[in-house]
mmCIF file of C-alpha atoms and ligand atoms in Angstrom:
data_model
loop_
_atom_site.group_PDB
_atom_site.id
_atom_site.type_symbol
_atom_site.label_atom_id
_atom_site.label_comp_id
_atom_site.label_asym_id
_atom_site.label_seq_id
_atom_site.Cartn_x
_atom_site.Cartn_y
_atom_site.Cartn_z
ATOM 1 C CA MET A 623 45.364 8.388 -47.713
ATOM 2 C CA LYS A 624 43.617 7.320 -44.526
ATOM 3 C CA LEU A 625 41.236 9.860 -42.948
ATOM 4 C CA ILE A 626 40.205 10.059 -39.249
ATOM 5 C CA ALA A 627 36.645 11.396 -38.587
ATOM 6 C CA PRO A 628 35.902 12.021 -34.876
ATOM 7 C CA SER A 629 32.174 11.625 -34.147
ATOM 8 C CA ILE A 630 30.926 14.521 -32.066
ATOM 9 C CA LEU A 631 28.259 12.234 -30.598
ATOM 10 C CA SER A 632 30.781 11.400 -27.868
ATOM 11 C CA ALA A 633 31.991 15.030 -27.379
ATOM 12 C CA ASP A 634 31.042 17.097 -24.294
ATOM 13 C CA PHE A 635 28.140 19.158 -25.650
ATOM 14 C CA THR A 636 28.391 21.707 -22.839
ATOM 15 C CA ARG A 637 31.793 22.657 -24.387
ATOM 16 C CA LEU A 638 31.190 21.712 -28.109
ATOM 17 C CA GLY A 639 33.185 24.674 -29.510
ATOM 18 C CA GLU A 640 36.229 23.874 -27.416
ATOM 19 C CA GLU A 641 35.979 20.184 -28.313
ATOM 20 C CA LEU A 642 35.864 21.034 -31.979
ATOM 21 C CA ARG A 643 38.888 23.275 -31.772
ATOM 22 C CA ALA A 644 40.711 20.555 -29.853
ATOM 23 C CA ILE A 645 40.073 17.817 -32.403
ATOM 24 C CA GLU A 646 40.992 20.119 -35.275
ATOM 25 C CA ALA A 647 44.282 21.043 -33.530
ATOM 26 C CA ALA A 648 44.794 17.332 -32.821
ATOM 27 C CA GLY A 649 44.781 16.476 -36.576
ATOM 28 C CA ALA A 650 41.203 15.314 -37.335
ATOM 29 C CA ASP A 651 40.380 15.112 -41.086
ATOM 30 C CA TRP A 652 36.586 15.226 -41.022
ATOM 31 C CA ILE A 653 34.080 16.059 -38.362
ATOM 32 C CA HIS A 654 31.417 13.350 -38.237
ATOM 33 C CA ALA A 655 27.948 14.551 -37.182
ATOM 34 C CA ASP A 656 25.303 11.911 -36.271
ATOM 35 C CA VAL A 657 21.753 13.155 -36.895
ATOM 36 C CA MET A 658 19.077 10.868 -35.336
ATOM 37 C CA ASP A 659 15.359 11.264 -35.352
ATOM 38 C CA GLY A 660 14.026 8.749 -32.855
ATOM 39 C CA ARG A 661 12.269 6.892 -35.638
ATOM 40 C CA PHE A 662 14.812 5.410 -38.032
ATOM 41 C CA VAL A 663 16.981 4.790 -34.958
ATOM 42 C CA PRO A 664 15.975 4.638 -31.270
ATOM 43 C CA ASN A 665 17.736 7.851 -30.280
ATOM 44 C CA ILE A 666 17.438 11.587 -30.984
ATOM 45 C CA THR A 667 20.422 13.930 -31.374
ATOM 46 C CA PHE A 668 20.443 17.152 -33.265
ATOM 47 C CA GLY A 669 19.548 18.839 -36.527
ATOM 48 C CA PRO A 670 20.733 21.477 -38.946
ATOM 49 C CA MET A 671 21.012 24.214 -36.283
ATOM 50 C CA VAL A 672 23.862 22.361 -34.524
ATOM 51 C CA VAL A 673 25.577 21.603 -37.853
ATOM 52 C CA GLU A 674 25.399 25.325 -38.663
ATOM 53 C CA ALA A 675 27.049 26.066 -35.254
ATOM 54 C CA VAL A 676 29.733 23.491 -35.906
ATOM 55 C CA ARG A 677 30.338 25.175 -39.337
ATOM 56 C CA ARG A 678 31.104 28.469 -37.609
ATOM 57 C CA VAL A 679 33.792 26.862 -35.365
ATOM 58 C CA THR A 680 35.771 24.698 -37.732
ATOM 59 C CA ALA A 681 37.187 24.787 -41.223
ATOM 60 C CA LEU A 682 37.186 20.978 -41.483
ATOM 61 C CA PRO A 683 34.767 19.130 -43.762
ATOM 62 C CA ILE A 684 31.579 18.244 -41.900
ATOM 63 C CA ASP A 685 30.331 14.775 -42.607
ATOM 64 C CA VAL A 686 26.658 14.595 -41.889
ATOM 65 C CA HIS A 687 25.326 11.061 -41.245
ATOM 66 C CA LEU A 688 21.535 11.145 -41.523
ATOM 67 C CA MET A 689 19.928 8.433 -39.423
ATOM 68 C CA ILE A 690 16.442 9.679 -40.152
ATOM 69 C CA ALA A 691 13.378 8.428 -42.030
ATOM 70 C CA ALA A 692 12.783 9.902 -45.470
ATOM 71 C CA PRO A 693 15.999 11.970 -45.378
ATOM 72 C CA GLU A 694 15.223 13.670 -48.718
ATOM 73 C CA ARG A 695 13.052 16.099 -46.640
ATOM 74 C CA TYR A 696 16.121 17.711 -44.985
ATOM 75 C CA ILE A 697 18.910 17.620 -47.601
ATOM 76 C CA ALA A 698 18.419 21.341 -48.457
ATOM 77 C CA ASP A 699 18.566 22.330 -44.781
ATOM 78 C CA PHE A 700 21.782 20.443 -44.089
ATOM 79 C CA ALA A 701 23.399 21.717 -47.225
ATOM 80 C CA ARG A 702 22.490 25.334 -46.144
ATOM 81 C CA ALA A 703 23.901 24.564 -42.693
ATOM 82 C CA GLY A 704 27.346 23.833 -44.215
ATOM 83 C CA ALA A 705 27.517 20.038 -44.650
ATOM 84 C CA SER A 706 30.425 18.991 -46.832
ATOM 85 C CA THR A 707 29.247 15.408 -47.276
ATOM 86 C CA ILE A 708 25.799 13.901 -46.533
ATOM 87 C CA CYS A 709 25.126 10.224 -46.342
ATOM 88 C CA VAL A 710 21.749 8.551 -46.269
ATOM 89 C CA HIS A 711 20.797 5.001 -45.336
ATOM 90 C CA VAL A 712 19.751 2.555 -48.138
ATOM 91 C CA GLU A 713 17.049 1.369 -45.692
ATOM 92 C CA ALA A 714 15.570 4.890 -45.286
ATOM 93 C CA CYS A 715 15.257 5.814 -48.945
ATOM 94 C CA ILE A 716 12.476 4.684 -51.307
ATOM 95 C CA HIS A 717 14.113 6.587 -54.221
ATOM 96 C CA LEU A 718 17.713 6.212 -53.376
ATOM 97 C CA ASN A 719 19.043 7.427 -56.787
ATOM 98 C CA ARG A 720 16.858 10.549 -56.617
ATOM 99 C CA THR A 721 18.058 11.332 -53.008
ATOM 100 C CA VAL A 722 21.717 10.993 -54.041
ATOM 101 C CA GLN A 723 21.074 13.363 -56.979
ATOM 102 C CA LEU A 724 19.356 15.781 -54.581
ATOM 103 C CA ILE A 725 22.509 15.830 -52.387
ATOM 104 C CA ARG A 726 24.803 16.442 -55.354
ATOM 105 C CA ASP A 727 22.525 19.104 -56.846
ATOM 106 C CA ALA A 728 22.742 20.864 -53.458
ATOM 107 C CA GLY A 729 26.531 21.131 -53.905
ATOM 108 C CA VAL A 730 27.295 18.459 -51.306
ATOM 109 C CA ARG A 731 29.298 15.183 -51.750
ATOM 110 C CA PRO A 732 26.889 12.215 -51.488
ATOM 111 C CA GLY A 733 27.380 8.983 -49.597
ATOM 112 C CA VAL A 734 25.216 5.908 -48.942
ATOM 113 C CA VAL A 735 25.184 3.936 -45.668
ATOM 114 C CA LEU A 736 24.563 0.205 -45.192
ATOM 115 C CA ASN A 737 23.239 -1.131 -41.935
ATOM 116 C CA PRO A 738 25.013 -4.304 -40.662
ATOM 117 C CA ALA A 739 22.459 -6.712 -42.213
ATOM 118 C CA THR A 740 21.843 -4.933 -45.485
ATOM 119 C CA PRO A 741 23.206 -6.757 -48.568
ATOM 120 C CA VAL A 742 26.226 -5.116 -50.190
ATOM 121 C CA GLU A 743 24.544 -5.867 -53.466
ATOM 122 C CA SER A 744 22.042 -3.085 -52.798
ATOM 123 C CA LEU A 745 24.866 -0.680 -53.751
ATOM 124 C CA ARG A 746 25.448 -2.019 -57.232
ATOM 125 C CA TRP A 747 23.378 0.428 -59.266
ATOM 126 C CA VAL A 748 23.980 3.534 -57.197
ATOM 127 C CA LEU A 749 27.721 3.070 -56.549
ATOM 128 C CA GLU A 750 28.887 5.107 -59.647
ATOM 129 C CA TYR A 751 26.952 8.190 -58.394
ATOM 130 C CA LEU A 752 28.580 8.240 -54.962
ATOM 131 C CA ASP A 753 31.700 9.903 -53.511
ATOM 132 C CA PHE A 754 31.744 7.375 -50.635
ATOM 133 C CA VAL A 755 30.043 4.357 -49.049
ATOM 134 C CA LEU A 756 29.611 4.233 -45.294
ATOM 135 C CA VAL A 757 29.680 0.671 -43.858
ATOM 136 C CA MET A 758 28.004 0.539 -40.433
ATOM 137 C CA SER A 759 29.989 -1.705 -38.138
ATOM 138 C CA VAL A 760 27.380 -1.392 -35.249
ATOM 139 C CA ASN A 761 23.615 -0.998 -35.364
ATOM 140 C CA PRO A 762 23.182 2.752 -35.648
ATOM 141 C CA GLY A 763 21.813 4.801 -32.740
ATOM 142 C CA PHE A 764 24.479 4.935 -30.031
ATOM 143 C CA GLY A 765 28.151 5.470 -29.501
ATOM 144 C CA GLY A 766 30.359 3.047 -27.569
ATOM 145 C CA GLN A 767 29.050 -0.214 -29.054
ATOM 146 C CA ALA A 768 31.181 -3.240 -29.973
ATOM 147 C CA PHE A 769 32.401 -3.687 -33.513
ATOM 148 C CA ILE A 770 30.465 -6.450 -35.382
ATOM 149 C CA PRO A 771 33.153 -8.889 -36.605
ATOM 150 C CA ASN A 772 31.703 -9.721 -40.032
ATOM 151 C CA SER A 773 31.947 -5.981 -40.906
ATOM 152 C CA ILE A 774 35.409 -6.793 -42.119
ATOM 153 C CA ALA A 775 34.052 -9.162 -44.824
ATOM 154 C CA ARG A 776 31.436 -6.580 -45.789
ATOM 155 C CA ILE A 777 34.120 -3.858 -46.177
ATOM 156 C CA ALA A 778 36.129 -6.230 -48.359
ATOM 157 C CA ALA A 779 33.047 -6.946 -50.479
ATOM 158 C CA VAL A 780 32.377 -3.232 -51.037
ATOM 159 C CA ARG A 781 36.021 -2.785 -51.966
ATOM 160 C CA ARG A 782 35.732 -5.560 -54.542
ATOM 161 C CA MET A 783 32.557 -3.973 -56.057
ATOM 162 C CA ILE A 784 34.321 -0.562 -56.255
ATOM 163 C CA SER A 785 37.281 -2.104 -58.073
ATOM 164 C CA GLU A 786 35.126 -4.163 -60.420
ATOM 165 C CA GLN A 787 33.369 -0.997 -61.507
ATOM 166 C CA GLY A 788 36.706 0.795 -61.818
ATOM 167 C CA LEU A 789 35.635 3.534 -59.420
ATOM 168 C CA SER A 790 37.562 5.564 -56.743
ATOM 169 C CA THR A 791 34.756 5.742 -54.258
ATOM 170 C CA LEU A 792 35.890 6.053 -50.633
ATOM 171 C CA ILE A 793 34.917 3.532 -47.976
ATOM 172 C CA GLU A 794 34.066 4.963 -44.520
ATOM 173 C CA VAL A 795 33.530 2.763 -41.442
ATOM 174 C CA ASP A 796 31.424 3.730 -38.471
ATOM 175 C CA GLY A 797 30.998 2.061 -35.071
ATOM 176 C CA GLY A 798 33.301 0.448 -32.611
ATOM 177 C CA VAL A 799 36.443 1.559 -34.354
ATOM 178 C CA GLY A 800 39.615 1.989 -32.214
ATOM 179 C CA ALA A 801 43.280 1.094 -31.875
ATOM 180 C CA GLN A 802 42.461 -2.562 -31.371
ATOM 181 C CA ASN A 803 40.866 -3.085 -34.815
ATOM 182 C CA ILE A 804 41.679 -0.112 -37.078
ATOM 183 C CA GLY A 805 44.568 -1.989 -38.747
ATOM 184 C CA GLU A 806 42.423 -4.839 -39.803
ATOM 185 C CA ILE A 807 39.633 -2.533 -40.933
ATOM 186 C CA SER A 808 42.095 -0.588 -43.012
ATOM 187 C CA ALA A 809 43.580 -3.738 -44.537
ATOM 188 C CA ALA A 810 40.046 -4.766 -45.662
ATOM 189 C CA GLY A 811 39.880 -1.584 -47.727
ATOM 190 C CA ALA A 812 38.559 1.247 -45.651
ATOM 191 C CA ASP A 813 39.704 4.828 -46.195
ATOM 192 C CA VAL A 814 37.749 6.966 -43.611
ATOM 193 C CA PHE A 815 37.459 5.948 -39.921
ATOM 194 C CA VAL A 816 34.735 7.338 -37.777
ATOM 195 C CA ALA A 817 35.717 7.219 -34.069
ATOM 196 C CA GLY A 818 33.560 8.610 -31.238
ATOM 197 C CA SER A 819 34.364 7.134 -27.878
ATOM 198 C CA ALA A 820 37.859 6.022 -28.924
ATOM 199 C CA ILE A 821 38.866 9.671 -29.356
ATOM 200 C CA PHE A 822 36.591 11.708 -27.031
ATOM 201 C CA LYS A 823 36.982 9.311 -24.065
ATOM 202 C CA SER A 824 40.769 9.404 -24.434
ATOM 203 C CA PRO A 825 42.870 11.815 -22.405
ATOM 204 C CA ASP A 826 44.998 13.067 -25.276
ATOM 205 C CA TYR A 827 43.150 13.584 -28.608
ATOM 206 C CA ARG A 828 46.329 14.381 -30.657
ATOM 207 C CA ARG A 829 48.062 11.209 -29.430
ATOM 208 C CA THR A 830 44.892 9.085 -30.099
ATOM 209 C CA ILE A 831 44.430 10.427 -33.604
ATOM 210 C CA GLU A 832 48.137 9.963 -34.420
ATOM 211 C CA ASP A 833 47.982 6.404 -33.079
ATOM 212 C CA LEU A 834 44.789 5.624 -35.118
ATOM 213 C CA ARG A 835 46.321 7.049 -38.255
ATOM 214 C CA ARG A 836 49.580 5.150 -37.845
ATOM 215 C CA LEU A 837 47.745 1.882 -37.078
ATOM 216 C CA ALA A 838 45.610 2.439 -40.155
ATOM 217 C CA GLY A 839 48.774 2.606 -42.227
ATOM 218 C CA GLY A 840 48.926 6.221 -43.160
HETATM 219 C C1 DX5 B 1284 26.356 5.285 -34.277
HETATM 220 C C2 DX5 B 1284 26.969 6.486 -34.884
HETATM 221 C C3 DX5 B 1284 28.460 6.581 -34.739
HETATM 222 C C4 DX5 B 1284 28.922 6.684 -33.327
HETATM 223 C C5 DX5 B 1284 30.189 5.846 -33.293
HETATM 224 O O1 DX5 B 1284 25.039 5.250 -34.587
HETATM 225 O O2 DX5 B 1284 26.641 6.499 -36.360
HETATM 226 O O3 DX5 B 1284 29.011 7.584 -35.543
HETATM 227 O O4 DX5 B 1284 29.246 8.017 -32.943
HETATM 228 O O5 DX5 B 1284 30.595 5.858 -32.007
HETATM 229 P P1 DX5 B 1284 31.786 4.903 -31.533
HETATM 230 O O6 DX5 B 1284 33.030 5.283 -32.222
HETATM 231 O O7 DX5 B 1284 31.855 5.203 -30.004
HETATM 232 O O8 DX5 B 1284 31.341 3.459 -31.739
HETATM 233 ZN ZN1 ZN B 1285 27.756 7.957 -37.662
#
């Protein structure tokens, strides 16, 4: 099952409620919410208050991607705001295992994110505790960037590690995903596809999501 997760980073925030209803009606599977603190990444977006507002508008799972330093400080807040999944960056966590546990104890499905230059090997001893791995295919911080080509090999390496450990962990991919590359990304082993500009800059959300799903093979 291939899942499409529109990133609201590229939505029109003056009409966020309408945008959410439109992507839900268009067949989105997850709502991807990019939280940035101006420190872990060079951009600032929004916090739990906006996630809580999103929760009131949609019944879809909200996938909270924390691009913040020391994310353990805010897990409880995002859980309370209605996050369905929360993922934290390997690079931002000193005690990654503890932070993953904190997410699960808060009743939220945990994921771990790898920046483009972070060794896939860093997942080895945490993988069995995760519901999903998020492979960044751009340097986090902004929408609309170009897909980094060796992300395909990294996705395949994560897929191999998941099979070797006999797990059913999902692989999510984030950054520069669109009709031009989703087939190849899917073939490398990805299950969940974040798409910001590819969906929100398109004239017909339903058509775009259907095309992406078809090109991803299901
Ligand atoms: C980047 C964010 C992405 C972003 C993707 O830091 O994590 O979720 O919204 O945007 P596109 O799909 O436009 O590359
Ligand atoms: Zn993201």
